[in-house]
Tab-separated table of C-alpha atoms in Angstrom:
chain	number	residue	atom	x	y	z
A	174	MET	CA	-82.996	-101.718	-46.779
A	175	ASN	CA	-84.210	-104.236	-44.201
A	176	ALA	CA	-86.545	-103.218	-42.064
A	177	GLY	CA	-85.104	-101.528	-39.737
A	178	GLN	CA	-83.839	-98.751	-42.651
A	179	GLY	CA	-87.535	-99.494	-44.045
A	180	VAL	CA	-89.317	-98.359	-41.269
A	181	PHE	CA	-87.369	-95.240	-40.193
A	182	SER	CA	-87.629	-95.095	-44.339
A	183	LEU	CA	-91.485	-95.210	-44.451
A	184	PHE	CA	-91.806	-92.272	-41.097
A	185	ILE	CA	-89.302	-89.560	-43.047
A	186	LEU	CA	-91.821	-90.192	-45.711
A	187	LEU	CA	-95.373	-90.106	-44.361
A	188	PHE	CA	-94.143	-87.058	-42.888
A	189	VAL	CA	-93.015	-85.260	-45.332
A	190	CYS	CA	-95.997	-86.677	-47.715
A	191	VAL	CA	-98.515	-85.131	-44.103
A	192	PHE	CA	-98.033	-81.626	-44.758
A	193	ASP	CA	-98.214	-81.801	-48.906
A	194	GLY	CA	-101.461	-83.942	-48.474
A	195	TYR	CA	-102.587	-81.763	-46.236
A	196	SER	CA	-102.119	-78.081	-48.302
A	197	MET	CA	-104.732	-79.912	-51.183
A	198	MET	CA	-107.479	-80.176	-49.135
A	199	ASN	CA	-109.482	-77.571	-47.929
A	200	TYR	CA	-110.726	-78.067	-43.870
A	201	ARG	CA	-113.746	-77.594	-41.922
A	202	VAL	CA	-111.446	-77.519	-38.311
A	203	PRO	CA	-108.114	-75.409	-37.554
A	204	THR	CA	-104.532	-75.609	-38.955
A	205	LYS	CA	-103.438	-76.801	-35.226
A	206	ARG	CA	-105.937	-79.390	-34.300
A	207	ALA	CA	-105.753	-81.672	-38.275
A	208	TYR	CA	-101.955	-81.571	-37.981
A	209	ALA	CA	-103.035	-82.941	-34.356
A	210	TYR	CA	-105.278	-85.197	-36.204
A	211	PHE	CA	-102.443	-86.405	-38.878
A	212	ALA	CA	-99.674	-86.925	-36.545
A	213	GLY	CA	-102.279	-89.583	-34.751
A	214	VAL	CA	-102.845	-91.498	-38.257
A	215	THR	CA	-99.696	-90.908	-38.726
A	216	VAL	CA	-98.475	-92.352	-35.390
A	217	PHE	CA	-101.118	-95.339	-36.012
A	218	CYS	CA	-99.722	-95.992	-39.237
A	219	LEU	CA	-97.021	-96.411	-38.787
A	220	ALA	CA	-97.039	-98.798	-36.011
A	221	VAL	CA	-99.055	-100.962	-38.530
A	222	ASN	CA	-96.466	-100.793	-40.668
A	223	SER	CA	-93.261	-101.363	-38.143
A	224	TYR	CA	-94.763	-104.290	-37.572
A	225	ILE	CA	-95.972	-105.971	-41.149
A	226	ALA	CA	-92.563	-104.955	-42.439
A	227	LEU	CA	-90.986	-106.630	-39.492
A	228	THR	CA	-92.398	-109.947	-38.495
A	229	PHE	CA	-93.390	-109.680	-42.812
A	230	GLY	CA	-90.637	-108.254	-44.402
A	231	MET	CA	-91.356	-105.333	-47.315
A	232	LEU	CA	-91.365	-107.400	-49.589
A	233	VAL	CA	-95.210	-107.200	-47.972
A	234	LEU	CA	-95.655	-103.742	-47.217
A	235	ARG	CA	-94.821	-102.521	-50.384
A	236	SER	CA	-97.723	-104.994	-51.598
A	237	VAL	CA	-100.322	-103.880	-48.920
A	238	ILE	CA	-99.165	-100.137	-48.196
A	239	LEU	CA	-101.598	-97.920	-50.111
A	240	PHE	CA	-104.596	-100.341	-48.174
A	241	THR	CA	-102.473	-99.761	-44.797
A	242	ILE	CA	-101.214	-96.285	-45.306
A	243	GLY	CA	-104.019	-94.944	-47.900
A	244	ILE	CA	-107.230	-95.979	-45.884
A	245	PRO	CA	-107.026	-93.996	-42.494
A	246	TYR	CA	-105.226	-91.116	-44.254
A	247	PHE	CA	-108.707	-91.392	-46.552
A	248	LEU	CA	-110.758	-91.863	-43.241
A	249	LEU	CA	-109.158	-89.170	-41.800
A	250	ILE	CA	-109.915	-86.594	-44.800
A	251	LEU	CA	-112.853	-87.341	-45.007
A	252	ALA	CA	-113.725	-87.002	-40.950
A	253	ILE	CA	-112.517	-83.344	-41.096
A	254	THR	CA	-112.740	-81.534	-45.446
A	255	LYS	CA	-114.508	-79.120	-45.995
A	256	ASP	CA	-115.033	-80.023	-49.686
A	257	ARG	CA	-117.584	-82.475	-50.618
A	258	ILE	CA	-117.275	-86.428	-50.164
A	259	SER	CA	-116.764	-86.235	-54.379
A	260	GLN	CA	-113.939	-83.390	-54.329
A	261	THR	CA	-112.216	-85.450	-50.998
A	262	VAL	CA	-112.090	-88.245	-53.345
A	263	PHE	CA	-110.916	-86.893	-56.960
A	264	ASN	CA	-107.268	-85.139	-54.929
A	265	PHE	CA	-107.448	-88.433	-53.026
A	266	TRP	CA	-106.818	-90.362	-55.124
A	267	LEU	CA	-104.981	-87.105	-57.577
A	268	TRP	CA	-102.419	-87.277	-54.800
A	269	ILE	CA	-101.670	-90.853	-54.550
A	270	ASN	CA	-101.480	-90.275	-59.045
A	271	VAL	CA	-98.717	-88.140	-57.754
A	272	TYR	CA	-96.789	-89.707	-54.613
A	273	ASP	CA	-96.038	-92.610	-57.555
A	274	ILE	CA	-94.861	-90.427	-59.299
A	275	ILE	CA	-92.283	-89.700	-57.889
A	276	ALA	CA	-91.908	-92.630	-55.365
A	277	ASN	CA	-90.979	-94.762	-59.289
A	278	PHE	CA	-88.918	-91.216	-60.235
A	279	SER	CA	-86.981	-91.621	-57.813
A	280	ALA	CA	-86.733	-95.014	-58.132
A	281	PHE	CA	-85.497	-94.878	-61.037
A	282	VAL	CA	-82.322	-92.309	-60.289
A	283	ASN	CA	-81.807	-94.453	-57.637
A	284	ASP	CA	-81.591	-97.692	-59.594
A	285	TYR	CA	-79.097	-95.631	-62.233
A	286	THR	CA	-76.871	-94.070	-59.783
A	287	ALA	CA	-76.341	-94.560	-56.992
A	288	ARG	CA	-78.272	-97.751	-55.829
A	289	ASN	CA	-78.492	-96.816	-51.809
A	290	ALA	CA	-81.511	-96.901	-49.961
A	291	TRP	CA	-80.435	-94.065	-48.281
A	292	PHE	CA	-79.928	-92.327	-50.958
A	293	LEU	CA	-83.370	-92.986	-52.199
A	294	THR	CA	-85.131	-91.873	-49.476
A	295	GLY	CA	-82.702	-88.794	-49.637
A	296	PHE	CA	-83.939	-87.490	-52.725
A	297	ARG	CA	-87.899	-88.117	-52.422
A	298	VAL	CA	-87.468	-86.209	-49.818
A	299	LEU	CA	-85.874	-83.634	-51.222
A	300	LEU	CA	-88.889	-84.196	-54.725
A	301	PHE	CA	-91.894	-84.512	-52.424
A	302	VAL	CA	-90.538	-80.774	-50.098
A	303	LEU	CA	-89.755	-79.044	-54.204
A	304	TYR	CA	-94.077	-81.127	-54.992
A	305	PHE	CA	-94.555	-78.364	-51.898
A	306	VAL	CA	-93.297	-75.671	-52.410
A	307	LEU	CA	-94.186	-75.402	-56.500
A	308	TYR	CA	-97.447	-76.242	-55.667
A	309	ASN	CA	-98.706	-73.624	-53.026
A	310	ARG	CA	-97.423	-71.307	-54.961
A	311	PHE	CA	-98.064	-71.771	-57.745
A	312	LEU	CA	-100.681	-74.079	-57.887
A	313	LYS	CA	-102.784	-73.930	-55.431
A	314	LYS	CA	-105.392	-71.362	-55.702
A	315	ILE	CA	-106.094	-72.505	-58.956
A	316	HIS	CA	-106.798	-75.482	-58.128
A	317	ARG	CA	-108.979	-73.965	-55.131
A	318	LEU	CA	-110.094	-72.207	-56.985
A	319	LEU	CA	-111.618	-74.422	-59.715
A	320	MET	CA	-112.688	-77.472	-56.761
A	321	GLU	CA	-114.657	-74.959	-55.254
A	322	LYS	CA	-115.899	-72.936	-58.260
A	323	LEU	CA	-117.189	-75.379	-60.980
A	324	GLU	CA	-120.310	-77.086	-60.582
A	325	VAL	CA	-119.427	-80.808	-62.441
A	326	ASN	CA	-120.086	-83.843	-61.631
A	327	TRP	CA	-116.556	-85.494	-59.221
A	328	TRP	CA	-117.379	-88.150	-59.049
A	329	ILE	CA	-116.913	-89.200	-62.069
A	330	PHE	CA	-113.878	-87.598	-62.127
A	331	SER	CA	-112.324	-89.106	-59.569
A	332	PHE	CA	-112.537	-92.407	-61.368
A	333	ILE	CA	-109.693	-90.784	-63.685
A	334	PRO	CA	-107.030	-90.749	-60.878
A	335	LEU	CA	-108.123	-93.829	-59.541
A	336	CYS	CA	-108.081	-95.830	-62.230
A	337	PHE	CA	-104.182	-94.776	-63.126
A	338	THR	CA	-103.507	-95.794	-59.588
A	339	VAL	CA	-104.859	-98.777	-60.084
A	340	LEU	CA	-102.634	-100.390	-63.564
A	341	ILE	CA	-100.072	-98.229	-61.366
A	342	CYS	CA	-99.422	-100.751	-59.323
A	343	LEU	CA	-100.039	-103.502	-61.748
A	344	VAL	CA	-97.290	-102.795	-63.838
A	345	ASN	CA	-95.868	-102.301	-60.634
A	346	TYR	CA	-96.255	-106.160	-58.792
A	347	TYR	CA	-95.993	-107.824	-62.499
A	348	PHE	CA	-94.204	-106.619	-64.703
A	349	ARG	CA	-90.434	-106.445	-64.953
A	350	ASP	CA	-87.881	-104.128	-66.434
A	351	PHE	CA	-86.116	-106.441	-69.591
A	352	ARG	CA	-83.487	-105.345	-68.105
A	353	GLY	CA	-84.605	-107.627	-64.281
A	354	LEU	CA	-85.480	-104.440	-62.493
A	355	THR	CA	-88.556	-104.711	-60.335
A	356	ARG	CA	-90.056	-101.953	-62.105
A	357	ASN	CA	-90.624	-101.376	-65.595
A	358	TYR	CA	-90.171	-97.826	-66.232
A	359	PRO	CA	-90.324	-97.486	-69.658
A	360	VAL	CA	-93.890	-98.118	-69.398
A	361	LEU	CA	-94.652	-96.879	-65.860
A	362	PHE	CA	-93.235	-93.436	-67.631
A	363	ALA	CA	-95.817	-93.569	-70.530
A	364	ILE	CA	-98.694	-94.160	-68.782
A	365	TYR	CA	-96.892	-90.774	-66.275
A	366	ALA	CA	-97.389	-88.858	-70.126
A	367	LEU	CA	-100.507	-90.261	-71.120
A	368	MET	CA	-101.884	-89.106	-67.148
A	369	THR	CA	-100.211	-85.774	-67.852
A	370	VAL	CA	-101.887	-85.398	-70.320
A	371	VAL	CA	-105.334	-86.337	-69.451
A	372	TYR	CA	-104.830	-83.391	-66.759
A	373	VAL	CA	-103.522	-81.569	-68.143
A	374	LEU	CA	-106.359	-80.746	-70.824
A	375	ILE	CA	-109.045	-81.824	-68.452
A	376	PHE	CA	-108.012	-78.306	-65.918
A	377	TYR	CA	-107.854	-76.278	-69.164
A	378	THR	CA	-111.778	-77.729	-69.979
A	379	PHE	CA	-112.539	-76.767	-66.417
A	380	LYS	CA	-110.549	-73.126	-66.942
A	381	THR	CA	-112.187	-72.727	-70.155
A	382	ALA	CA	-115.832	-73.800	-69.116
A	383	TYR	CA	-114.926	-72.018	-64.920
A	384	ASP	CA	-114.012	-68.557	-67.688
A	385	SER	CA	-116.528	-68.885	-69.446
A	386	MET	CA	-119.101	-68.830	-66.990
A	387	GLN	CA	-117.809	-66.502	-64.902
A	388	ARG	CA	-118.664	-64.086	-68.450
A	389	GLU	CA	-122.212	-65.652	-68.088
A	390	LYS	CA	-122.718	-64.586	-65.268
A	391	LEU	CA	-120.784	-61.214	-65.713
A	392	ALA	CA	-123.152	-60.390	-68.956
A	393	GLN	CA	-125.804	-61.162	-66.751
A	394	SER	CA	-125.740	-59.334	-63.947
A	395	MET	CA	-124.619	-56.236	-66.188
A	396	LYS	CA	-128.197	-56.913	-67.438
A	397	ASP	CA	-129.707	-56.617	-64.005
A	398	GLN	CA	-128.048	-53.347	-63.506
A	399	ILE	CA	-128.800	-51.683	-67.034
A	400	ALA	CA	-132.279	-52.593	-65.786
A	401	LEU	CA	-131.956	-51.179	-62.083
A	402	GLN	CA	-130.148	-48.115	-63.552
A	403	LYS	CA	-133.340	-47.495	-66.004
A	404	GLU	CA	-136.080	-48.289	-63.498
A	405	GLN	CA	-134.499	-45.868	-61.254
A	406	TYR	CA	-134.568	-43.412	-63.425
A	407	GLU	CA	-138.272	-43.961	-64.057
A	408	TYR	CA	-139.139	-43.518	-60.593
A	409	TYR	CA	-136.900	-40.717	-60.863
A	410	LYS	CA	-139.166	-38.722	-63.849
A	411	ARG	CA	-142.106	-40.516	-62.043
A	412	ARG	CA	-141.624	-38.249	-59.045
A	413	SER	CA	-140.452	-35.217	-60.484
A	414	GLU	CA	-143.967	-35.187	-62.771
A	415	ASP	CA	-145.696	-35.437	-58.958
A	416	GLU	CA	-143.366	-32.607	-58.058
A	417	ARG	CA	-143.837	-30.530	-60.789
A	418	ILE	CA	-148.249	-31.081	-60.459
A	419	PHE	CA	-147.429	-30.683	-57.213
A	420	ARG	CA	-146.377	-26.920	-58.321
A	421	HIS	CA	-149.259	-26.129	-60.599
A	422	ASP	CA	-151.976	-27.626	-58.021
A	423	ALA	CA	-150.165	-24.881	-55.296
A	424	ARG	CA	-150.687	-21.682	-57.960
A	425	HIS	CA	-154.613	-22.759	-57.605
A	426	ARG	CA	-154.302	-23.319	-53.783
A	427	ASP	CA	-152.631	-20.026	-53.103
A	428	ARG	CA	-156.016	-18.631	-55.071
A	429	ALA	CA	-158.365	-20.402	-52.718
A	430	LEU	CA	-156.474	-19.312	-49.867
A	431	LEU	CA	-156.290	-16.168	-50.983
A	432	GLY	CA	-160.223	-16.213	-51.848
A	433	TYR	CA	-160.764	-17.369	-48.593
A	434	LEU	CA	-159.669	-14.954	-46.514
A	435	GLU	CA	-160.436	-11.773	-48.430
A	436	SER	CA	-164.078	-13.513	-47.247
A	437	GLY	CA	-163.206	-14.144	-44.176
A	438	ASN	CA	-164.057	-17.497	-44.075
A	439	ILE	CA	-160.969	-18.748	-41.645
A	440	SER	CA	-162.336	-22.408	-41.159
A	441	GLY	CA	-162.855	-23.169	-45.239
A	442	ALA	CA	-158.437	-21.288	-45.146
A	443	LYS	CA	-157.095	-23.768	-42.534
A	444	GLU	CA	-158.619	-26.920	-43.807
A	445	LEU	CA	-156.845	-25.619	-47.138
A	446	ILE	CA	-154.027	-25.200	-44.671
A	447	LYS	CA	-154.053	-28.506	-43.483
A	448	ARG	CA	-155.013	-30.184	-46.353
A	449	GLU	CA	-151.705	-28.472	-48.488
A	450	MET	CA	-149.240	-29.578	-45.093
A	451	ALA	CA	-150.678	-32.935	-45.973
A	452	ASP	CA	-149.755	-33.033	-49.492
A	453	LEU	CA	-146.495	-30.960	-48.621
A	454	LYS	CA	-145.536	-33.518	-46.721
A	455	GLU	CA	-146.483	-36.830	-48.006
A	456	VAL	CA	-143.861	-35.255	-51.492
A	457	SER	CA	-141.490	-34.850	-48.988
A	458	ASP	CA	-140.510	-38.094	-47.427
A	459	VAL	CA	-139.834	-39.198	-50.583
A	460	ARG	CA	-136.802	-36.888	-50.078
A	461	LEU	CA	-133.961	-38.790	-48.934
A	462	CYS	CA	-131.078	-37.159	-50.107
A	463	GLU	CA	-129.886	-34.314	-52.569
A	464	ASN	CA	-128.725	-36.019	-55.027
A	465	ARG	CA	-131.877	-37.623	-57.589
A	466	LEU	CA	-129.951	-41.296	-58.400
A	467	VAL	CA	-129.130	-41.154	-55.540
A	468	ASP	CA	-132.255	-40.041	-53.474
A	469	ALA	CA	-134.222	-42.442	-56.038
A	470	VAL	CA	-132.180	-45.753	-55.043
A	471	LEU	CA	-132.307	-45.045	-51.360
A	472	ALA	CA	-136.860	-44.510	-51.335
A	473	GLU	CA	-136.699	-47.635	-54.006
A	474	TYR	CA	-135.290	-49.849	-51.080
A	475	ARG	CA	-137.300	-47.969	-48.299
A	476	ALA	CA	-140.201	-48.998	-50.551
A	477	LYS	CA	-138.820	-52.985	-50.728
A	478	ALA	CA	-138.165	-52.512	-47.626
A	479	ARG	CA	-141.270	-51.506	-45.879
A	480	ALA	CA	-142.979	-53.708	-47.877
A	481	LYS	CA	-141.299	-56.761	-45.893
A	482	GLY	CA	-141.704	-55.530	-42.841
A	483	VAL	CA	-137.632	-53.887	-42.331
A	484	ALA	CA	-137.371	-50.449	-40.798
A	485	PHE	CA	-135.407	-49.110	-43.375
A	486	SER	CA	-133.787	-45.350	-41.699
A	487	VAL	CA	-131.370	-43.389	-43.492
A	488	GLY	CA	-129.221	-40.378	-43.106
A	489	ALA	CA	-127.125	-39.013	-46.163
A	490	GLY	CA	-125.093	-36.344	-45.994
A	491	LEU	CA	-124.337	-36.069	-49.671
A	492	PRO	CA	-124.762	-32.858	-51.729
A	493	GLU	CA	-126.810	-32.662	-55.267
A	494	SER	CA	-123.738	-33.031	-58.107
A	495	LEU	CA	-121.514	-35.984	-57.533
A	496	ALA	CA	-117.760	-35.666	-59.278
A	497	CYS	CA	-117.561	-40.231	-59.188
A	498	ASP	CA	-119.299	-41.687	-61.967
A	499	GLU	CA	-122.731	-41.073	-60.600
A	500	ALA	CA	-123.722	-44.243	-62.238
A	501	GLU	CA	-121.832	-46.835	-60.489
A	502	PHE	CA	-122.262	-44.997	-57.923
A	503	GLY	CA	-125.182	-46.556	-57.980
A	504	VAL	CA	-124.556	-49.832	-58.693
A	505	MET	CA	-122.688	-49.628	-56.053
A	506	LEU	CA	-125.566	-48.414	-53.292
A	507	SER	CA	-127.413	-50.719	-55.009
A	508	ASN	CA	-125.916	-53.867	-54.633
A	509	LEU	CA	-125.192	-53.264	-51.689
A	510	LEU	CA	-128.478	-53.203	-50.181
A	511	GLU	CA	-129.914	-55.658	-52.179
A	512	ASN	CA	-127.730	-57.555	-50.203
A	513	SER	CA	-128.771	-56.196	-46.482
A	514	LEU	CA	-132.390	-55.975	-47.789
A	515	ASP	CA	-131.850	-59.851	-48.600
A	516	ALA	CA	-130.590	-60.849	-45.064
A	517	ALA	CA	-132.337	-57.935	-42.729
A	518	LYS	CA	-134.435	-59.466	-39.590
A	519	SER	CA	-136.339	-55.973	-38.702
A	520	TYR	CA	-133.857	-52.303	-39.876
A	521	ILE	CA	-131.718	-51.940	-42.308
A	522	SER	CA	-129.333	-47.955	-40.680
A	523	VAL	CA	-127.352	-46.569	-43.919
A	524	GLU	CA	-124.952	-43.332	-43.184
A	525	MET	CA	-123.807	-41.439	-46.310
A	526	ARG	CA	-120.945	-38.769	-45.282
A	527	MET	CA	-118.748	-36.418	-47.736
A	528	LEU	CA	-116.063	-34.740	-46.043
A	529	ASN	CA	-112.776	-33.117	-49.035
A	530	SER	CA	-112.878	-35.733	-51.801
A	531	GLN	CA	-114.188	-38.438	-50.324
A	532	ILE	CA	-117.440	-40.350	-49.820
A	533	SER	CA	-117.866	-43.108	-46.643
A	534	LEU	CA	-120.747	-45.467	-46.224
A	535	ASN	CA	-122.221	-47.390	-43.931
A	536	ILE	CA	-125.287	-49.615	-44.117
A	537	LYS	CA	-125.499	-51.941	-40.828
A	538	ASN	CA	-128.973	-55.330	-40.996
A	539	ASP	CA	-129.879	-57.599	-38.434
A	540	TYR	CA	-130.003	-60.726	-39.807
A	541	SER	CA	-131.041	-64.141	-37.995
A	542	GLY	CA	-128.770	-67.618	-38.707
A	543	SER	CA	-125.741	-67.581	-40.177
A	544	LEU	CA	-123.405	-65.656	-42.021
A	545	LEU	CA	-120.694	-68.273	-43.798
A	546	PRO	CA	-117.501	-66.130	-45.421
A	547	GLU	CA	-115.698	-66.966	-48.701
A	548	ALA	CA	-111.757	-66.935	-48.204
A	549	ASP	CA	-111.061	-64.360	-50.485
A	550	GLY	CA	-113.012	-62.898	-47.216
A	551	LEU	CA	-116.701	-61.926	-48.943
A	552	TYR	CA	-119.721	-63.499	-48.690
A	553	ALA	CA	-122.033	-66.918	-50.452
A	554	THR	CA	-125.001	-65.561	-50.901
A	555	THR	CA	-128.377	-66.396	-49.973
A	556	LYS	CA	-130.362	-65.852	-52.063
A	557	LYS	CA	-131.272	-69.349	-53.618
A	558	GLN	CA	-130.988	-68.072	-57.570
A	559	GLY	CA	-128.139	-65.562	-56.290
A	560	SER	CA	-125.334	-65.027	-58.798
A	561	GLY	CA	-122.859	-64.331	-55.691
A	562	LEU	CA	-121.390	-61.192	-58.062
A	563	GLY	CA	-123.201	-58.175	-56.251
A	564	LEU	CA	-120.334	-58.465	-52.914
A	565	LYS	CA	-117.596	-58.641	-56.066
A	566	SER	CA	-119.136	-55.997	-58.445
A	567	VAL	CA	-119.349	-53.341	-55.755
A	568	LEU	CA	-115.270	-54.603	-55.418
A	569	ALA	CA	-114.973	-53.554	-59.106
A	570	ILE	CA	-116.358	-50.452	-58.862
A	571	LEU	CA	-114.798	-49.549	-55.867
A	572	GLU	CA	-111.446	-50.012	-57.182
A	573	LYS	CA	-112.098	-48.214	-60.094
A	574	HIS	CA	-112.101	-45.468	-58.023
A	575	GLY	CA	-109.295	-45.333	-55.588
A	576	GLY	CA	-112.018	-47.112	-52.333
A	577	PHE	CA	-112.071	-50.603	-50.294
A	578	LEU	CA	-114.608	-52.581	-48.638
A	579	LYS	CA	-115.269	-53.378	-45.064
A	580	ILE	CA	-116.984	-56.173	-43.806
A	581	ASP	CA	-118.263	-56.762	-39.541
A	582	ASP	CA	-120.068	-59.584	-38.540
A	583	LYS	CA	-120.368	-60.037	-34.770
A	584	ASP	CA	-123.504	-59.955	-32.256
A	585	GLY	CA	-126.332	-60.527	-34.840
A	586	ILE	CA	-125.333	-57.314	-37.126
A	587	PHE	CA	-123.748	-57.117	-40.401
A	588	ASN	CA	-121.779	-54.771	-40.912
A	589	VAL	CA	-121.023	-53.036	-44.033
A	590	PHE	CA	-118.474	-49.792	-44.580
A	591	ALA	CA	-117.070	-48.932	-47.881
A	592	THR	CA	-115.427	-45.555	-49.100
A	593	LEU	CA	-114.707	-44.301	-52.693
A	594	LYS	CA	-113.077	-40.996	-54.574
A	595	ASN	CA	-115.697	-38.802	-54.547
A	596	GLU	CA	-113.233	-37.346	-57.960
A	597	TYR	CA	-113.635	-36.585	-61.860
A	598	PRO	CA	-112.453	-39.009	-63.791
A	599	ASP	CA	-108.647	-37.978	-65.146
A	600	ASN	CA	-110.329	-36.937	-68.723
A	601	LEU	CA	-112.825	-34.971	-67.811
A	602	LYS	CA	-109.698	-32.946	-65.112
A	603	THR	CA	-107.794	-31.692	-68.332
A	604	PHE	CA	-111.690	-30.703	-69.073
A	605	LYS	CA	-112.478	-29.096	-66.037
A	606	ALA	CA	-108.941	-27.037	-66.092
A	607	GLN	CA	-109.502	-25.722	-68.918
């Protein structure tokens, strides 16, 4: 392949590699702008490498291409990616490993078949496109999940693909096959096999660690929810006891009131009625919903909001009993109110309505600062010790009860809307029908 053909082949491969490498990263700029940046760097790399190929020859270009292409793209990725730098370094060198595998495998096929430069270029393009499709369809979701969720030292792991890249370069440039070919394919393929085993073990270990971490967080979340339910039931028991005492004392107040009236002590009767009305207001002020568990949840978070200096308004049009699992509904409401209370600046507004067999819930609060949505559309926790499982728990409950969750974040107002079916579970439906 002469220099001109080499530059053309380089242009084709760079164009395809940009798409492959782009899909492995997570960028902070819009897609169109990112492609524009990549296009600019691609033009720069083509100009530099074309000059080297035409002036010094393809052999020199192959010796320096890792630097004349790798470094500019690496600097660009560092500038526009929103991954941590350590993750970007790991992904960059991982992609270089993928490039080395495809480049050397295609060269192996060409050396033992066509021995044609255009066949080599076309075959490499085919392999890069095939990798792009396979990665985006089967591997990208798992790869991004591990990169974003696992708290590991990616700086240490980034040395693994770097070392493999250096080893592959040494084999390519300093060793020859016993047949005299420019690449020592037996050694290269042995390195690739070892590299594949190492990556499989790394990502399997990561996946196992991630699953274990998620199970531990879920177990802790369930413990917290059970403790929250116990606290809510204790609150309801205390309130019920207060109401029982109030009703018991009401008999004595009625006798005293009757005595005042019979003796003509109107001022004493008025004073007694005023005290009783104040007591009634204090007791009735606690009741926010006819449903006892929901009322306990609302009362608890109203008290927390008042302690924080946040206004708390409620419109709860729910009946005394619900067909759906009241405990799960209470957990869902508690998680949403906990998130709202954590972010609220001056107010929280709660609206609950029953329409036919649907329960709708709308929670609004203002906030200061900024909220960053995650890839799944949820929002990361702002609490230092938060697990971030609150909204995931809400989604699990809504999915179980045929509901959905919608979150809006506009003009400093965080608006959560949820709806779920107020129906008995299947096993209870049969019992009710009988």
